[in-house]
Short mmCIF file of C-alpha atoms in Angstrom, two decimals:
data_model
loop_
_atom_site.label_atom_id
_atom_site.label_comp_id
_atom_site.label_asym_id
_atom_site.label_seq_id
_atom_site.Cartn_x
_atom_site.Cartn_y
_atom_site.Cartn_z
CA MET R 1 124.08 129.65 142.33
CA PHE R 2 121.77 132.48 143.33
CA ALA R 3 119.14 131.98 146.03
CA ILE R 4 116.20 134.13 144.97
CA ILE R 5 114.27 133.79 148.25
CA PRO R 6 116.46 132.60 151.09
CA GLN R 7 114.47 130.60 153.63
CA GLY R 8 113.73 132.61 156.75
CA LEU R 9 114.43 135.98 155.12
CA SER R 10 111.23 136.50 153.14
CA ALA R 11 109.65 138.62 155.87
CA ASP R 12 112.54 141.07 155.62
CA LEU R 13 112.65 141.25 151.85
CA ILE R 14 109.13 140.85 150.52
CA GLY R 15 106.41 143.48 150.44
CA VAL R 16 108.49 146.26 151.97
CA PRO R 17 109.41 149.51 150.24
CA PHE R 18 112.73 149.55 148.42
CA TYR R 19 114.77 152.76 148.34
CA ARG R 20 117.44 153.72 145.89
CA LEU R 21 120.29 155.72 147.39
CA GLU R 22 121.32 158.37 144.91
CA GLY R 23 123.24 161.46 145.98
CA LEU R 24 121.61 162.72 149.19
CA ALA R 25 118.31 160.93 148.68
CA ALA R 26 116.73 160.10 152.01
CA GLY R 27 115.57 156.67 153.06
CA PRO R 28 116.85 153.51 154.68
CA ALA R 29 119.29 151.27 152.88
CA PRO R 30 117.83 148.36 150.98
CA ALA R 31 117.27 145.18 152.94
CA GLU R 32 119.39 143.30 150.42
CA ALA R 33 121.86 144.79 148.01
CA VAL R 34 121.66 143.69 144.40
CA PRO R 35 124.99 142.07 143.48
CA ALA R 36 127.16 144.33 141.38
CA GLU R 37 127.97 143.04 137.92
CA ALA R 38 131.32 143.44 136.27
CA VAL R 39 131.24 145.29 132.95
CA PRO R 40 133.51 143.69 130.34
CA ALA R 41 136.22 145.97 129.01
CA ALA R 42 135.14 145.15 125.47
CA GLU R 43 131.70 146.53 126.22
CA LEU R 44 133.10 149.78 127.64
CA SER R 45 135.18 150.43 124.58
CA ALA R 46 132.62 149.37 121.97
CA SER R 47 131.43 152.12 119.63
CA PRO R 48 128.37 151.61 117.46
CA GLN R 49 128.73 152.00 113.73
CA LEU R 50 125.48 153.95 113.43
CA PRO R 51 124.64 157.13 115.37
CA PRO R 52 122.26 156.63 118.30
CA LEU R 53 118.54 157.07 117.84
CA SER R 54 117.42 160.67 118.13
CA PRO R 55 115.12 161.40 121.10
CA ALA R 56 113.89 164.62 119.47
CA LEU R 57 110.20 164.79 118.54
CA VAL R 58 109.89 166.76 115.32
CA ALA R 59 106.74 165.32 113.75
CA GLU R 60 103.69 167.57 114.11
CA TYR R 61 100.57 165.50 114.65
CA GLN R 62 97.39 165.01 116.63
CA PRO R 63 96.86 161.43 117.85
CA ALA R 64 93.45 159.94 117.17
CA LEU R 65 91.57 156.95 118.57
CA VAL R 66 89.05 155.52 116.12
CA GLU R 67 86.71 152.66 116.97
CA THR R 68 86.99 149.60 114.74
CA PRO R 69 85.48 146.09 114.65
CA CYS R 70 87.44 143.77 116.89
CA PRO R 71 89.72 141.24 115.15
CA GLU R 72 88.51 137.69 114.86
CA GLU R 73 90.77 136.58 117.73
CA VAL R 74 88.51 138.41 120.23
CA GLN R 75 85.15 138.71 118.49
CA GLY R 76 83.55 136.19 120.84
CA ASP R 77 83.45 138.68 123.73
CA PRO R 78 80.74 141.36 123.25
CA THR R 79 82.02 143.43 126.19
CA LEU R 80 85.22 144.39 124.38
CA LEU R 81 85.66 147.61 122.44
CA CYS R 82 88.44 147.84 119.86
CA SER R 83 90.04 150.95 118.39
CA TYR R 84 93.05 151.99 116.38
CA LEU R 85 95.40 154.63 117.78
CA THR R 86 96.72 156.69 114.86
CA VAL R 87 100.22 158.09 115.47
CA PRO R 88 103.40 158.77 113.46
CA GLU R 89 105.58 155.82 112.59
CA ASN R 90 108.66 157.78 113.66
CA ARG R 91 108.09 160.93 115.69
CA SER R 92 111.72 161.93 115.10
CA SER R 93 111.05 162.38 111.39
CA ALA R 94 109.09 165.35 110.07
CA GLU R 95 108.08 163.30 107.00
CA SER R 96 106.85 160.28 108.92
CA ARG R 97 103.78 158.43 107.72
CA SER R 98 101.01 157.42 110.13
CA ILE R 99 100.45 153.95 111.54
CA GLU R 100 97.58 152.39 113.48
CA VAL R 101 98.12 150.59 116.79
CA LEU R 102 95.40 148.29 118.11
CA VAL R 103 93.81 149.15 121.47
CA VAL R 104 91.37 146.80 123.24
CA GLU R 105 89.19 148.28 125.99
CA LEU R 106 87.71 146.29 128.86
CA ALA R 107 85.25 148.71 130.48
CA GLY R 108 84.97 148.79 134.26
CA LEU R 109 82.42 146.26 135.51
CA ASP R 110 81.04 148.09 138.55
CA GLY R 111 82.46 151.60 138.26
CA GLU R 112 84.68 153.92 136.29
CA ALA R 113 87.64 155.46 138.10
CA PRO R 114 89.17 158.47 136.32
CA ASP R 115 92.56 156.78 136.07
CA PRO R 116 92.40 153.73 133.76
CA LEU R 117 94.90 150.87 133.76
CA ILE R 118 96.94 150.61 130.55
CA VAL R 119 98.52 147.20 129.96
CA LEU R 120 101.66 146.81 127.86
CA ALA R 121 102.16 143.24 126.69
CA GLY R 122 105.52 141.53 126.64
CA HIS R 123 105.17 139.68 123.35
CA PRO R 124 103.40 141.46 120.52
CA ASP R 125 101.11 138.89 118.91
CA GLU R 126 99.82 135.73 120.59
CA GLU R 127 100.38 136.87 124.16
CA PHE R 128 98.54 140.13 123.53
CA PHE R 129 95.32 138.24 122.84
CA ASP R 130 96.02 135.86 125.72
CA GLN R 131 96.18 138.84 128.06
CA ILE R 132 92.62 139.83 127.18
CA GLY R 133 91.61 136.62 128.94
CA TRP R 134 93.90 137.43 131.85
CA PHE R 135 92.08 140.71 132.57
CA ALA R 136 88.50 140.06 131.38
CA ASN R 137 87.43 138.98 134.87
CA ALA R 138 90.26 140.51 136.85
CA PRO R 139 89.46 142.10 140.24
CA ALA R 140 91.18 145.28 139.04
CA ARG R 141 88.48 145.69 136.37
CA ALA R 142 85.74 146.15 138.97
CA GLN R 143 86.27 149.90 139.38
CA ARG R 144 88.23 151.04 136.35
CA SER R 145 88.60 150.39 132.64
CA ILE R 146 91.56 148.40 131.38
CA TYR R 147 93.16 149.23 128.02
CA LEU R 148 95.49 146.75 126.33
CA LEU R 149 97.85 148.54 123.95
CA GLN R 150 99.45 146.31 121.35
CA ALA R 151 103.09 146.76 120.36
CA ARG R 152 103.42 148.72 117.12
CA GLY R 153 104.31 146.56 114.14
CA SER R 154 102.32 143.59 115.46
CA HIS R 155 99.35 141.96 113.75
CA PRO R 156 96.59 143.21 113.45
CA SER R 157 98.03 146.67 114.07
CA ARG R 158 98.67 148.33 110.72
CA PRO R 159 101.07 147.95 109.06
CA ALA R 160 102.55 144.74 110.48
CA LEU R 161 106.26 143.95 110.26
CA ALA R 162 105.83 140.71 108.34
CA CYS R 163 108.30 139.24 105.86
CA PRO R 164 107.30 136.52 103.39
CA SER R 165 109.60 133.66 102.53
CA ALA R 166 112.06 134.26 99.73
CA ALA R 167 110.11 131.77 97.60
CA ASP R 168 106.90 133.75 98.13
CA SER R 169 108.49 137.08 97.27
CA THR R 170 110.24 136.76 93.92
CA SER R 171 110.54 140.47 93.42
CA ALA R 172 112.18 140.91 96.82
CA ALA R 173 114.56 138.02 96.30
CA ASP R 174 115.63 139.33 92.90
CA SER R 175 116.11 142.90 94.10
CA THR R 176 119.51 144.02 95.33
CA SER R 177 117.75 146.48 97.66
CA ALA R 178 116.23 143.50 99.49
CA ALA R 179 119.50 141.66 100.01
CA ASP R 180 122.19 141.86 102.65
CA SER R 181 125.91 142.30 102.01
CA THR R 182 126.21 138.63 101.02
CA GLY R 183 123.48 138.96 98.41
CA GLN R 184 121.04 136.85 100.46
CA PRO R 185 117.46 138.06 100.96
CA SER R 186 117.09 140.16 104.10
CA CYS R 187 113.87 140.78 106.00
CA ALA R 188 115.06 144.22 107.08
CA ALA R 189 115.91 145.21 103.52
CA PHE R 190 112.54 143.92 102.34
CA LEU R 191 110.69 145.98 104.97
CA ARG R 192 112.62 149.11 104.08
CA GLN R 193 111.81 148.47 100.42
CA GLN R 194 108.13 148.37 101.43
CA GLY R 195 108.44 151.81 103.01
CA PHE R 196 108.93 150.93 106.69
CA ASP R 197 111.02 153.29 108.81
CA LEU R 198 112.45 150.70 111.23
CA ALA R 199 113.77 153.42 113.53
CA GLY R 200 110.13 153.91 114.51
CA TYR R 201 109.80 150.45 116.09
CA THR R 202 111.69 151.05 119.31
CA LEU R 203 111.03 151.24 123.04
CA ASP R 204 110.94 155.03 122.97
CA GLN R 205 108.31 155.17 120.23
CA ARG R 206 106.23 152.60 122.13
CA ALA R 207 106.47 154.78 125.23
CA TYR R 208 105.10 157.77 123.34
CA ASP R 209 102.21 155.58 122.11
CA VAL R 210 101.16 155.30 125.77
CA VAL R 211 101.28 159.06 126.25
CA ASP R 212 99.27 159.60 123.07
CA LEU R 213 96.68 157.02 124.14
CA ALA R 214 96.21 158.83 127.45
CA GLN R 215 95.72 162.08 125.52
CA THR R 216 93.03 160.60 123.31
CA LEU R 217 91.26 159.23 126.39
CA ALA R 218 91.44 162.67 128.03
CA ALA R 219 92.94 160.92 131.07
CA GLU R 220 94.81 163.24 133.41
CA SER R 221 96.45 160.30 135.15
CA ILE R 222 96.90 156.62 134.32
CA ASN R 223 98.08 153.41 135.94
CA LEU R 224 100.60 151.38 133.95
CA LEU R 225 101.18 147.64 133.91
CA GLY R 226 104.12 146.30 131.95
CA ASN R 227 104.79 142.61 131.41
CA ASP R 228 108.20 141.37 130.22
CA ILE R 229 109.59 143.98 127.79
CA GLY R 230 106.41 145.99 128.37
CA ALA R 231 107.89 146.75 131.80
CA ALA R 232 110.83 148.55 130.16
CA VAL R 233 108.35 150.60 128.11
CA ALA R 234 106.42 151.44 131.28
CA GLN R 235 109.61 152.63 132.99
CA ARG R 236 110.32 154.87 130.02
CA VAL R 237 106.84 156.39 130.25
CA ALA R 238 107.24 157.03 133.98
CA GLU R 239 110.53 158.83 133.32
CA ARG R 240 109.29 160.88 130.34
CA ALA R 241 105.85 161.78 131.72
CA PRO R 242 105.99 161.43 135.54
CA GLU R 243 103.03 163.77 136.03
CA LEU R 244 100.83 161.40 134.00
CA VAL R 245 101.59 158.14 135.84
CA ARG R 246 99.70 157.54 139.09
CA SER R 247 101.18 154.09 139.71
CA ILE R 248 103.20 151.47 137.88
CA VAL R 249 103.10 147.67 138.05
CA LEU R 250 105.95 145.59 136.63
CA GLU R 251 105.07 141.90 136.26
CA SER R 252 107.77 139.41 135.26
CA PRO R 253 109.76 142.51 134.24
CA LEU R 254 112.60 143.09 131.83
CA PRO R 255 114.20 146.21 133.33
CA LEU R 256 115.12 149.08 131.06
CA GLY R 257 118.75 148.80 129.99
CA THR R 258 119.11 145.08 130.76
CA HIS R 259 120.95 143.04 128.13
CA ARG R 260 118.37 140.31 127.93
CA SER R 261 120.14 138.07 125.44
CA LEU R 262 123.49 138.40 127.23
CA ALA R 263 122.49 138.41 130.92
CA GLY R 264 119.62 136.00 130.40
CA GLY R 265 121.87 132.95 130.23
CA LEU R 266 123.37 133.33 133.68
CA ASP R 267 120.16 134.50 135.28
CA SER R 268 118.05 131.75 133.72
CA TYR R 269 120.41 129.14 135.11
CA ALA R 270 120.26 130.93 138.47
CA ALA R 271 116.47 130.43 138.44
CA LEU R 272 116.94 126.69 137.87
CA SER R 273 119.63 126.61 140.57
CA THR R 274 117.12 128.13 142.99
CA LEU R 275 114.81 125.20 142.31
CA PHE R 276 117.67 122.74 142.89
CA ALA R 277 118.42 124.39 146.23
CA ASP R 278 114.75 124.46 147.30
CA CYS R 279 114.34 120.76 146.47
CA ALA R 280 117.49 119.90 148.43
CA ARG R 281 116.13 121.80 151.47
CA GLU R 282 112.82 119.94 151.43
CA ARG R 283 113.28 116.49 152.95
CA ALA R 284 110.80 114.61 150.75
CA CYS R 285 112.02 116.19 147.53
CA ALA R 286 115.66 115.60 148.42
CA ALA R 287 114.96 111.95 149.21
CA ALA R 288 113.02 111.36 145.98
CA TYR R 289 115.36 113.29 143.71
CA PRO R 290 118.89 113.39 145.18
CA ASP R 291 121.74 115.15 143.38
CA LEU R 292 119.25 116.87 141.07
CA GLU R 293 121.64 119.33 139.45
CA THR R 294 124.25 116.63 138.83
CA HIS R 295 121.63 114.39 137.23
CA PHE R 296 120.36 117.27 135.10
CA LEU R 297 123.81 117.89 133.62
CA GLN R 298 124.52 114.17 133.21
CA LEU R 299 121.32 113.53 131.28
CA ILE R 300 122.21 116.30 128.81
CA ASP R 301 125.54 114.61 128.09
CA TRP R 302 123.93 111.19 127.81
CA TYR R 303 121.13 112.18 125.44
CA ASN R 304 123.52 114.19 123.30
CA ALA R 305 125.28 110.87 122.72
CA HIS R 306 122.03 108.86 122.60
CA PRO R 307 119.19 111.01 121.19
CA THR R 308 115.66 109.78 121.70
CA SER R 309 113.83 108.28 118.74
CA ALA R 310 111.28 110.29 116.78
CA GLU R 311 108.57 108.16 118.39
CA ILE R 312 109.56 109.54 121.78
CA GLY R 313 110.30 112.95 120.27
CA TYR R 314 112.48 114.70 122.86
CA GLY R 315 115.54 114.89 120.62
CA ASP R 316 119.05 115.19 121.96
CA GLY R 317 120.34 116.40 125.31
CA THR R 318 120.34 120.07 124.36
CA ALA R 319 116.74 119.85 123.14
CA ILE R 320 115.78 118.12 126.39
CA ALA R 321 117.47 120.87 128.42
CA ALA R 322 115.48 123.47 126.47
CA ARG R 323 112.28 121.52 127.23
CA ILE R 324 113.09 121.53 130.94
CA PHE R 325 113.62 125.31 130.92
CA GLN R 326 110.32 125.64 129.07
CA GLN R 327 108.61 123.59 131.78
CA LEU R 328 110.16 125.88 134.39
CA GLN R 329 108.25 128.83 132.91
CA ALA R 330 105.02 127.34 134.24
CA GLY R 331 106.49 126.89 137.74
CA GLY R 332 108.73 124.35 139.38
CA ASP R 333 106.41 121.79 140.96
CA SER R 334 106.93 119.12 138.27
CA VAL R 335 110.48 119.93 137.18
CA PRO R 336 112.33 117.64 139.64
CA ALA R 337 110.06 114.75 138.65
CA LEU R 338 110.65 115.49 134.96
CA ILE R 339 114.43 115.56 135.38
CA HIS R 340 114.35 112.32 137.39
CA ALA R 341 112.13 110.61 134.80
CA LEU R 342 114.43 111.57 131.94
CA TYR R 343 117.49 110.59 133.98
CA THR R 344 116.07 107.12 134.66
CA GLY R 345 114.57 106.66 131.19
CA ASP R 346 110.99 106.71 132.50
CA PHE R 347 109.40 108.23 129.38
CA SER R 348 105.90 107.37 130.55
CA THR R 349 106.25 109.84 133.42
CA ALA R 350 108.19 112.34 131.32
CA CYS R 351 105.51 112.35 128.61
CA ARG R 352 102.77 112.82 131.19
CA ILE R 353 104.51 115.87 132.61
CA ALA R 354 105.83 117.43 129.41
CA PRO R 355 104.59 115.77 126.21
CA ALA R 356 106.88 116.13 123.22
CA ALA R 357 105.16 117.67 120.20
CA GLY R 358 104.48 114.92 117.69
CA GLY R 359 106.21 112.38 119.93
CA CYS R 360 105.51 110.38 123.10
CA LEU R 361 104.24 107.40 121.05
CA LEU R 362 104.81 104.97 123.89
CA PRO R 363 104.16 101.21 123.96
CA ALA R 364 100.74 100.13 125.21
CA THR R 365 102.36 98.77 128.37
CA PRO R 366 105.17 100.56 130.22
CA GLN R 367 108.62 99.22 129.42
CA THR R 368 111.59 99.11 131.75
CA PRO R 369 114.17 101.37 130.17
CA THR R 370 117.09 99.51 128.69
CA ALA R 371 119.30 102.55 128.52
CA SER R 372 119.34 105.81 130.43
CA PRO R 373 121.82 108.12 132.13
CA ALA R 374 121.07 106.38 135.45
CA LEU R 375 121.78 102.89 134.11
CA SER R 376 124.84 104.13 132.17
CA ALA R 377 124.31 101.50 129.50
CA ASP R 378 127.06 101.33 126.93
CA THR R 379 124.59 101.58 124.08
CA PRO R 380 125.66 102.95 120.69
CA THR R 381 123.81 105.95 119.32
CA PRO R 382 120.88 104.76 117.15
CA THR R 383 120.97 105.65 113.48
CA GLU R 384 118.61 105.56 110.50
CA ALA R 385 120.51 102.47 109.30
CA ASP R 386 119.37 100.66 112.43
CA GLY R 387 115.74 101.18 111.43
CA VAL R 388 115.18 103.83 114.10
CA SER R 389 113.86 107.26 113.16
CA VAL R 390 116.10 109.68 115.01
CA GLU R 391 114.99 113.16 116.04
CA LYS R 392 117.56 115.53 114.58
CA PRO R 393 118.36 118.99 115.97
CA GLN R 394 116.80 121.79 114.00
CA GLY R 395 118.87 124.46 112.34
CA GLY R 396 118.78 128.19 112.99
CA THR R 397 115.82 130.42 112.17
CA GLU R 398 115.61 131.51 108.55
CA ILE R 399 116.02 135.24 108.70
CA PHE R 400 113.98 136.25 105.66
CA GLN R 401 110.66 134.61 106.55
CA LEU R 402 109.64 136.31 109.78
CA SER R 403 106.36 136.96 111.56
CA PRO R 404 105.55 140.42 112.94
CA HIS R 405 106.46 139.10 116.38
CA GLN R 406 109.93 138.06 115.19
CA SER R 407 110.51 141.28 113.27
CA THR R 408 109.57 143.50 116.21
CA TYR R 409 111.91 141.39 118.35
CA TYR R 410 114.81 142.18 116.02
CA THR R 411 114.06 145.91 115.81
CA LEU R 412 114.07 146.13 119.60
CA ALA R 413 116.91 143.71 120.39
CA CYS R 414 119.23 145.04 117.68
CA SER R 415 118.63 148.60 118.89
CA GLU R 416 118.82 147.92 122.62
CA GLU R 417 121.41 145.14 122.94
CA ALA R 418 123.47 143.89 120.01
CA SER R 419 125.63 146.98 119.60
CA ARG R 420 126.79 146.74 123.22
CA TYR R 421 128.58 143.38 123.31
CA THR R 422 131.04 141.35 121.25
CA ASP R 423 132.04 137.73 120.62
CA ASP R 424 134.58 138.12 123.40
CA ASP R 425 131.80 139.01 125.85
CA LEU R 426 129.89 135.92 124.75
CA GLN R 427 132.89 133.68 125.38
CA ARG R 428 133.36 135.17 128.84
CA LEU R 429 129.75 134.49 129.65
CA GLN R 430 129.84 130.92 128.35
CA SER R 431 132.85 130.19 130.55
CA ARG R 432 130.72 131.02 133.62
CA LEU R 433 127.98 128.53 132.75
CA PRO R 434 128.05 124.72 132.90
CA ALA R 435 129.39 123.46 129.59
CA GLN R 436 126.26 121.38 128.99
CA VAL R 437 124.01 124.47 128.76
CA ALA R 438 126.44 127.24 127.79
CA SER R 439 125.61 127.22 124.08
CA LEU R 440 121.88 126.81 124.67
CA LEU R 441 121.59 129.70 127.11
CA THR R 442 123.73 132.06 125.04
CA ALA R 443 122.13 131.13 121.71
CA PRO R 444 119.94 134.29 121.59
CA ALA R 445 122.98 136.53 122.04
CA THR R 446 124.95 134.56 119.46
CA GLU R 447 122.10 134.77 116.97
CA LEU R 448 121.71 138.53 117.44
CA LEU R 449 125.37 139.14 116.66
CA ALA R 450 124.89 137.24 113.40
CA SER R 451 121.56 138.81 112.40
CA CYS R 452 121.67 142.42 113.58
CA PRO R 453 124.15 143.67 110.93
CA GLN R 454 121.40 142.99 108.38
CA TRP R 455 118.88 145.07 110.33
CA GLN R 456 121.14 148.13 110.61
CA MET R 457 119.18 149.48 113.57
CA PRO R 458 120.57 152.66 115.15
CA PRO R 459 121.48 151.88 118.77
CA ALA R 460 119.43 153.33 121.58
CA ALA R 461 121.27 156.19 123.27
CA THR R 462 123.02 154.75 126.33
CA GLY R 463 122.28 157.86 128.38
CA ASP R 464 118.55 157.31 127.83
CA ARG R 465 118.82 153.91 129.52
CA VAL R 466 120.23 155.33 132.76
CA LEU R 467 117.22 156.22 134.89
CA PRO R 468 116.99 158.68 137.75
CA ALA R 469 115.14 157.44 140.81
CA LEU R 470 111.47 157.40 139.80
CA GLY R 471 109.01 158.88 142.26
CA VAL R 472 105.94 156.97 141.13
CA PRO R 473 104.89 154.14 143.50
CA ALA R 474 105.62 150.72 142.01
CA LEU R 475 104.40 147.18 142.55
CA ILE R 476 106.83 144.57 141.22
CA LEU R 477 105.84 140.91 140.85
CA ALA R 478 108.13 138.04 139.87
CA GLY R 479 108.28 134.25 139.98
CA ALA R 480 111.16 132.71 141.91
CA TYR R 481 111.70 130.11 139.16
CA ASP R 482 111.10 132.35 136.13
CA PRO R 483 113.81 131.58 133.52
CA VAL R 484 112.46 134.14 131.00
CA THR R 485 112.61 137.29 133.13
CA PRO R 486 114.39 135.97 136.23
CA ALA R 487 113.53 137.25 139.71
CA ARG R 488 116.94 138.90 139.89
CA TRP R 489 115.71 141.36 137.28
CA ALA R 490 112.75 142.28 139.46
CA ARG R 491 115.19 143.26 142.20
CA ARG R 492 117.03 145.46 139.72
CA SER R 493 113.76 147.07 138.71
CA ALA R 494 112.96 147.84 142.35
CA ALA R 495 116.17 149.85 142.64
CA ASP R 496 114.87 152.32 140.03
CA PHE R 497 112.06 153.58 142.29
CA ASP R 498 111.97 155.64 145.48
CA GLN R 499 109.14 153.41 146.71
CA ALA R 500 108.65 149.94 145.30
CA PHE R 501 106.85 146.93 146.76
CA LEU R 502 108.56 143.76 145.58
CA TYR R 503 106.92 140.32 145.74
CA VAL R 504 108.83 137.24 144.57
CA PHE R 505 106.39 134.33 144.37
CA ALA R 506 107.74 131.04 145.75
CA GLY R 507 107.51 128.14 143.32
CA GLN R 508 106.15 130.28 140.45
CA GLY R 509 107.48 130.86 136.95
CA HIS R 510 106.74 133.40 134.21
CA ASN R 511 103.52 135.45 133.79
CA LEU R 512 101.86 135.53 137.21
CA LEU R 513 98.63 137.19 136.04
CA GLN R 514 97.33 134.44 133.76
CA HIS R 515 94.51 133.47 136.15
CA PRO R 516 92.09 136.13 137.48
CA GLU R 517 91.68 134.31 140.81
CA SER R 518 95.44 134.30 141.49
CA CYS R 519 97.15 135.98 144.41
CA ALA R 520 99.02 138.23 141.96
CA HIS R 521 95.67 139.63 140.73
CA GLN R 522 94.58 140.24 144.32
CA LEU R 523 97.74 142.22 145.02
CA LEU R 524 97.30 144.17 141.78
CA ALA R 525 93.73 145.22 142.62
CA ALA R 526 94.63 146.23 146.16
CA PHE R 527 97.66 148.22 145.00
CA LEU R 528 95.64 150.15 142.41
CA GLU R 529 93.22 151.27 145.11
CA ARG R 530 95.96 152.68 147.38
CA PRO R 531 99.33 152.67 145.61
CA GLN R 532 101.11 154.52 148.43
CA GLN R 533 100.29 151.83 150.99
CA ARG R 534 101.52 148.31 151.51
CA VAL R 535 98.87 145.86 150.37
CA ASN R 536 97.38 143.07 152.43
CA ALA R 537 99.58 140.20 151.30
CA TYR R 538 97.97 137.37 153.26
CA CYS R 539 97.60 135.21 150.14
CA PHE R 540 101.24 135.79 149.25
CA HIS R 541 102.61 134.75 152.62
CA ARG R 542 100.72 131.46 152.39
CA LEU R 543 102.63 130.50 149.24
CA HIS R 544 105.51 128.05 149.34
CA ALA R 545 107.28 125.86 146.84
CA THR R 546 105.80 122.38 146.45
CA PHE R 547 107.08 119.50 144.34
CA GLU R 548 105.45 116.51 142.69
CA LEU R 549 106.62 113.33 144.40
CA PRO R 550 106.54 109.73 143.14
CA PRO R 551 103.62 107.62 144.34
CA PRO R 552 104.25 105.75 147.62
#
């Protein structure tokens, strides 16, 4: 179990500059060393089948920014200005075609500083448009324009990496060029058949999109904000064009070079373990929800043997565990109550906290549960023959029918991660997790090993993922309970900068900038004004983890 913010140590660890010791670099030692991670021997000896991506820029081009009507997702806001950034699909190919990447501008409300803020979203599609709302009324917009740069290959950037279903694409399904080695339709083969150069949809090409956008804006310096995988892109920009970047903000970051699918399992469970420890330290929470981790693991076993009915809709124990991790993304205040409700069979409370999609069809009056992990009833698993509609686990994602978001995920993950680990590494990782969640938390890594051979993505050059100490000042924000980009990753990110201000928000989950009035937005605005100075973190120091308690 990893304690993300030990009680009583926050004053020593939070909001102070971090220094990375490299060679004879000056500066005090970090207040807390990031635990070293063992590198599996299999990973050290692995050799990719394809040559690494070329970092050379051979395409001759002039980037252009052309105004365009805003897509329907944002047409309700007249203050927005939308444009397409025209750049090569693959700058490492002299014959590359051009693509258009959507840019949304939020002009400064009260002034126009010469150094705009460029925001790099974590997820390409839905979250990109959500982030427009995050920054429309943000304090940081008062004195400078904010530009949101969509990930290439996303909709409505053009072209979008979308694959139809096999049934909707007869020509692709019948073509051997659109099939994998087993003869099954392949999204990657279909995209290549349509003329896509998938080597152009990588972190490095996204980083150059930022540089090209700054050129078209005639901006001599910029501020960068990267969320999730956008943080890795921002780090790449800061390394490739340090003279361009005035400051960098990493929010809920995925550090460059981190094996998300592999390391995410352990670190996600560490985030949940932090919540268990915080609840146990708080007297009221510990009294209301004793032995929380034990109950969490027991309820997974119990519901795997006794899945909920379709009317309730939570599925089996593994599906319930996934729902609890999903709830953790929004913060931890209701998670102990949710675990306790599921453990005791109190579906009325569970459905209030985390409604199951299409489920939670409860009786008009609350019923005392007749079977639950807490009561340990020896009840046989319900079946269709018993007249009960049972929620069945869903199968794996169909590879051929993919949205642009899914396709861009594969181009990045297969390039950055899948070539660097093996089945043996997966088994080692699973052995270090509780058996009840081992398969769930390593499912992304397992799925990549199965899918990436079809994508045939050249691996990113390992040397390009080893960063020197970056001199640009950095603000790093993370939620203590974030299971998507755990707080441990924020600490790793801090080690890549000579001066980084790290704030781990007690009780918070993923995406800290969703609300303009939040403390995270206050820190962001203050940092952008004076990135070399420690910000006034009064609002941050008032934060503490709180938990929903049962009524008296």
